[in-house]
CSV table of C-alpha atoms in Angstrom, one decimal:
chain,number,residue,atom,x,y,z
E,1,UNK,CA,-63.8,-11.5,53.8
E,2,UNK,CA,-64.3,-8.1,53.6
E,3,UNK,CA,-64.1,-6.4,50.4
E,4,UNK,CA,-61.9,-3.1,49.9
E,5,UNK,CA,-63.0,-0.3,52.2
E,6,UNK,CA,-62.9,3.3,52.0
E,7,UNK,CA,-63.4,6.4,54.1
E,8,UNK,CA,-65.1,8.8,54.2
E,9,UNK,CA,-67.9,8.1,52.0
E,10,UNK,CA,-68.9,11.6,51.3
E,11,UNK,CA,-66.7,14.6,51.8
E,12,UNK,CA,-67.4,18.5,51.0
E,13,UNK,CA,-64.2,20.6,51.2
E,14,UNK,CA,-63.7,24.3,50.1
E,15,UNK,CA,-61.3,25.5,47.6
E,16,UNK,CA,-57.8,25.6,48.7
E,17,UNK,CA,-57.9,23.2,51.2
E,18,UNK,CA,-56.6,19.8,51.9
E,19,UNK,CA,-58.0,16.4,51.9
E,20,UNK,CA,-57.0,12.9,53.2
E,21,UNK,CA,-58.9,9.8,51.7
E,22,UNK,CA,-58.2,6.5,53.3
E,23,UNK,CA,-58.4,3.0,51.8
E,24,UNK,CA,-58.0,-0.6,53.3
E,25,UNK,CA,-57.3,-3.3,50.9
E,26,UNK,CA,-58.7,-7.1,50.9
E,27,UNK,CA,-56.8,-9.0,53.5
E,28,UNK,CA,-53.6,-10.8,51.8
E,29,UNK,CA,-53.5,-7.8,49.1
E,30,UNK,CA,-50.1,-6.0,49.1
E,31,UNK,CA,-51.0,-3.4,46.2
E,32,UNK,CA,-53.3,-0.4,46.2
E,33,UNK,CA,-54.1,1.6,43.2
E,34,UNK,CA,-55.7,4.8,43.4
E,35,UNK,CA,-58.2,6.4,40.6
E,36,UNK,CA,-60.1,9.7,40.0
E,37,UNK,CA,-63.6,9.3,38.4
E,38,UNK,CA,-65.0,12.4,37.1
E,39,UNK,CA,-69.0,12.2,36.8
E,40,UNK,CA,-69.4,10.5,33.2
E,41,UNK,CA,-66.0,9.6,32.6
E,42,UNK,CA,-64.0,6.2,33.0
E,43,UNK,CA,-61.5,6.0,35.9
E,44,UNK,CA,-58.2,7.9,35.8
E,45,UNK,CA,-55.3,6.1,37.3
E,46,UNK,CA,-53.6,8.4,39.9
E,47,UNK,CA,-51.0,6.0,41.6
E,48,UNK,CA,-50.1,2.4,42.3
E,49,UNK,CA,-48.2,1.4,45.6
E,50,UNK,CA,-46.9,-2.0,46.2
E,51,UNK,CA,-44.8,-2.7,49.4
E,52,UNK,CA,-44.9,0.9,50.5
E,53,UNK,CA,-43.3,2.4,47.4
E,54,UNK,CA,-44.7,3.8,44.3
E,55,UNK,CA,-44.9,1.9,41.5
E,56,UNK,CA,-46.8,3.6,38.8
E,57,UNK,CA,-48.0,7.3,38.6
E,58,UNK,CA,-50.6,8.7,36.3
E,59,UNK,CA,-50.6,12.1,34.8
E,60,UNK,CA,-51.6,13.8,37.8
E,61,UNK,CA,-49.9,17.3,39.4
E,62,UNK,CA,-47.7,17.1,42.4
E,63,UNK,CA,-50.8,18.3,44.7
E,64,UNK,CA,-51.6,14.8,44.9
E,65,UNK,CA,-49.7,12.4,46.8
E,66,UNK,CA,-50.1,8.9,48.3
E,67,UNK,CA,-48.8,6.6,51.1
E,68,UNK,CA,-49.0,3.1,52.1
E,69,UNK,CA,-48.7,1.9,55.4
E,70,UNK,CA,-46.8,-1.4,56.8
E,71,UNK,CA,-50.5,-2.9,57.1
E,72,UNK,CA,-51.0,-2.2,53.1
E,73,UNK,CA,-53.2,0.3,53.8
E,74,UNK,CA,-53.2,3.6,51.8
E,75,UNK,CA,-54.0,7.2,52.0
E,76,UNK,CA,-54.2,9.7,49.2
E,77,UNK,CA,-53.8,13.5,50.0
E,78,UNK,CA,-55.1,16.3,47.8
E,79,UNK,CA,-53.6,19.7,48.5
E,80,UNK,CA,-54.9,23.0,47.5
E,81,UNK,CA,-58.1,21.7,46.2
E,82,UNK,CA,-59.7,23.1,42.9
E,83,UNK,CA,-63.0,22.8,41.8
E,84,UNK,CA,-62.0,20.1,39.2
E,85,UNK,CA,-60.9,17.9,42.0
E,86,UNK,CA,-64.4,17.0,42.6
E,87,UNK,CA,-64.9,13.5,41.8
E,88,UNK,CA,-65.4,9.6,42.9
E,89,UNK,CA,-62.0,8.8,44.2
E,90,UNK,CA,-61.4,5.0,43.7
E,91,UNK,CA,-59.3,2.9,45.5
E,92,UNK,CA,-58.4,-1.0,44.2
E,93,UNK,CA,-56.4,-3.7,45.9
E,94,UNK,CA,-54.4,-6.5,44.2
E,95,UNK,CA,-52.7,-9.4,45.2
E,96,UNK,CA,-49.0,-7.9,43.9
E,97,UNK,CA,-47.8,-5.1,41.7
E,98,UNK,CA,-47.9,-6.6,38.3
E,99,UNK,CA,-50.7,-5.1,35.7
E,100,UNK,CA,-52.0,-8.9,35.0
E,101,UNK,CA,-53.0,-9.0,38.6
E,102,UNK,CA,-57.1,-8.6,39.2
E,103,UNK,CA,-58.0,-5.5,40.7
E,104,UNK,CA,-60.8,-5.2,43.2
E,105,UNK,CA,-62.2,-1.9,43.6
E,106,UNK,CA,-64.0,0.0,46.8
E,107,UNK,CA,-67.3,1.6,46.7
E,108,UNK,CA,-65.4,5.1,46.3
E,109,UNK,CA,-65.2,8.3,48.3
E,110,UNK,CA,-67.2,11.0,46.7
E,111,UNK,CA,-65.2,14.5,47.1
E,112,UNK,CA,-67.3,17.7,46.4
E,113,UNK,CA,-65.1,20.9,46.4
E,114,UNK,CA,-67.0,24.2,46.4
M,1,UNK,CA,-49.6,7.6,24.0
M,2,UNK,CA,-51.7,4.7,25.3
M,3,UNK,CA,-55.3,5.1,25.1
M,4,UNK,CA,-58.4,3.2,25.0
M,5,UNK,CA,-61.8,4.2,22.9
M,6,UNK,CA,-65.2,3.1,23.5
M,7,UNK,CA,-67.0,4.6,20.6
M,8,UNK,CA,-70.6,4.0,21.9
M,9,UNK,CA,-71.4,6.4,24.7
M,10,UNK,CA,-75.2,4.6,25.4
M,11,UNK,CA,-76.3,1.2,23.7
M,12,UNK,CA,-80.2,0.2,24.2
M,13,UNK,CA,-80.9,-3.4,23.7
M,14,UNK,CA,-84.0,-5.6,24.3
M,15,UNK,CA,-83.9,-8.4,27.1
M,16,UNK,CA,-82.9,-11.3,25.2
M,17,UNK,CA,-81.1,-9.9,22.5
M,18,UNK,CA,-77.4,-10.2,21.6
M,19,UNK,CA,-74.9,-7.7,22.8
M,20,UNK,CA,-71.7,-6.2,21.3
M,21,UNK,CA,-69.6,-3.4,23.0
M,22,UNK,CA,-66.6,-1.9,21.3
M,23,UNK,CA,-63.3,-1.3,22.5
M,24,UNK,CA,-60.3,-0.1,20.5
M,25,UNK,CA,-57.1,0.4,22.4
M,26,UNK,CA,-53.6,2.3,21.2
M,27,UNK,CA,-50.5,0.3,22.7
M,28,UNK,CA,-47.2,-0.3,21.0
M,29,UNK,CA,-47.4,-4.0,22.5
M,30,UNK,CA,-49.7,-6.4,23.3
M,31,UNK,CA,-51.5,-4.8,26.6
M,32,UNK,CA,-53.1,-6.4,29.1
M,33,UNK,CA,-57.1,-5.9,28.6
M,34,UNK,CA,-60.0,-6.1,30.9
M,35,UNK,CA,-63.5,-5.4,30.9
M,36,UNK,CA,-65.3,-4.1,33.8
M,37,UNK,CA,-69.0,-3.5,34.8
M,38,UNK,CA,-70.2,-0.6,37.0
M,39,UNK,CA,-73.8,-0.8,38.6
M,40,UNK,CA,-75.3,2.2,40.0
M,41,UNK,CA,-74.2,2.4,43.9
M,42,UNK,CA,-71.8,-0.2,43.3
M,43,UNK,CA,-68.1,-0.7,42.5
M,44,UNK,CA,-66.1,-1.7,39.5
M,45,UNK,CA,-66.5,-5.3,39.2
M,46,UNK,CA,-64.1,-7.4,36.6
M,47,UNK,CA,-65.7,-9.1,33.9
M,48,UNK,CA,-62.9,-10.9,32.2
M,49,UNK,CA,-59.2,-10.3,31.0
M,50,UNK,CA,-56.9,-11.0,28.4
M,51,UNK,CA,-53.2,-11.5,28.4
M,52,UNK,CA,-52.2,-14.0,25.7
M,53,UNK,CA,-53.2,-17.1,24.3
M,54,UNK,CA,-56.7,-17.8,23.0
M,55,UNK,CA,-58.1,-14.7,21.4
M,56,UNK,CA,-61.4,-15.5,22.6
M,57,UNK,CA,-62.2,-15.2,26.4
M,58,UNK,CA,-64.9,-15.9,28.5
M,59,UNK,CA,-65.9,-14.2,31.6
M,60,UNK,CA,-68.2,-14.2,34.4
M,61,UNK,CA,-72.3,-13.6,33.8
M,62,UNK,CA,-71.8,-15.2,30.3
M,63,UNK,CA,-69.8,-12.3,28.8
M,64,UNK,CA,-67.1,-12.8,26.4
M,65,UNK,CA,-64.4,-10.9,24.6
M,66,UNK,CA,-62.2,-11.3,21.5
M,67,UNK,CA,-58.7,-9.8,21.0
M,68,UNK,CA,-58.2,-8.6,17.5
M,69,UNK,CA,-54.9,-7.5,17.2
M,70,UNK,CA,-55.0,-6.4,13.7
M,71,UNK,CA,-57.9,-4.2,14.4
M,72,UNK,CA,-56.8,-3.3,18.1
M,73,UNK,CA,-60.0,-4.2,19.4
M,74,UNK,CA,-61.0,-6.1,22.3
M,75,UNK,CA,-65.1,-6.2,21.8
M,76,UNK,CA,-67.2,-7.6,24.7
M,77,UNK,CA,-70.3,-9.7,23.6
M,78,UNK,CA,-73.1,-11.5,25.5
M,79,UNK,CA,-75.6,-13.6,23.3
M,80,UNK,CA,-78.7,-13.1,25.5
M,81,UNK,CA,-78.9,-9.8,27.7
M,82,UNK,CA,-80.8,-10.0,31.0
M,83,UNK,CA,-82.2,-6.9,32.8
M,84,UNK,CA,-79.6,-7.0,35.4
M,85,UNK,CA,-77.4,-6.3,32.7
M,86,UNK,CA,-78.1,-2.7,32.8
M,87,UNK,CA,-74.9,-0.7,34.1
M,88,UNK,CA,-71.9,1.0,32.9
M,89,UNK,CA,-69.4,-1.0,31.1
M,90,UNK,CA,-65.3,0.1,30.8
M,91,UNK,CA,-62.8,-1.2,28.9
M,92,UNK,CA,-59.2,-1.3,30.3
M,93,UNK,CA,-55.3,-1.4,29.5
M,94,UNK,CA,-52.9,-2.4,31.7
M,95,UNK,CA,-49.3,-1.7,30.7
M,96,UNK,CA,-45.6,-1.4,32.2
M,97,UNK,CA,-43.2,1.1,31.0
M,98,UNK,CA,-40.5,3.6,32.1
M,99,UNK,CA,-42.7,5.5,34.4
M,100,UNK,CA,-43.7,2.1,35.9
M,101,UNK,CA,-47.1,0.5,36.1
M,102,UNK,CA,-50.2,2.5,34.3
M,103,UNK,CA,-53.9,1.6,33.7
M,104,UNK,CA,-56.0,3.2,31.3
M,105,UNK,CA,-59.9,3.1,31.1
M,106,UNK,CA,-62.0,4.1,28.1
M,107,UNK,CA,-65.1,6.5,28.9
M,108,UNK,CA,-67.4,3.7,29.5
M,109,UNK,CA,-70.8,2.8,27.4
M,110,UNK,CA,-74.1,2.8,29.3
M,111,UNK,CA,-76.1,0.0,28.6
M,112,UNK,CA,-79.9,-0.1,28.9
M,113,UNK,CA,-82.1,-2.8,28.7
M,114,UNK,CA,-85.7,-2.7,27.5
M,115,UNK,CA,-88.5,-5.5,28.3
């Protein structure tokens, strides 16, 4: 079975632009979470979505938004990009929304903001 | 506020030696605790998790971790390290609260294994 897939793999954007990152969960998984991992740091939780509804939100500005589609895939949108948004963005899927469920991580999207 | 601390940024051990990676957490109740490993070019992989019950939990690849409530710790151990264990290790906490589900990761411990 395919694991969590993310697209694109790499992305270069300019300050002030907008970016959309995509994630497809493992088949049968209904929950998707997004993380930001800055180089040399641990992942920071951004959002969790389950059944198309937001179930958790980390401490990120409103420039960050996400949504989940009926097929459980998800998009992360970041507006008005800043240099500090440069990071590896990770998507994780799990069977359900509880924090006890194992999260399976994708390979990530490397975003560079210049 | 909830937090996860991994005091050791980098650890070097000889192949075959034992390993212990430290993790301390701050949370009001008993949290859900996890250890993940991240190898270069690969995604995060769950090693083990603790929710309740036996405080010594076994994971994949020969790893184990012990939950100590009195010390707010969840240290990862392995009796004999293999060269393939070289990677970045992250301790994480999952919690549910007024703002919904939250997941907190430590800053990670980089493990180098020498022959």
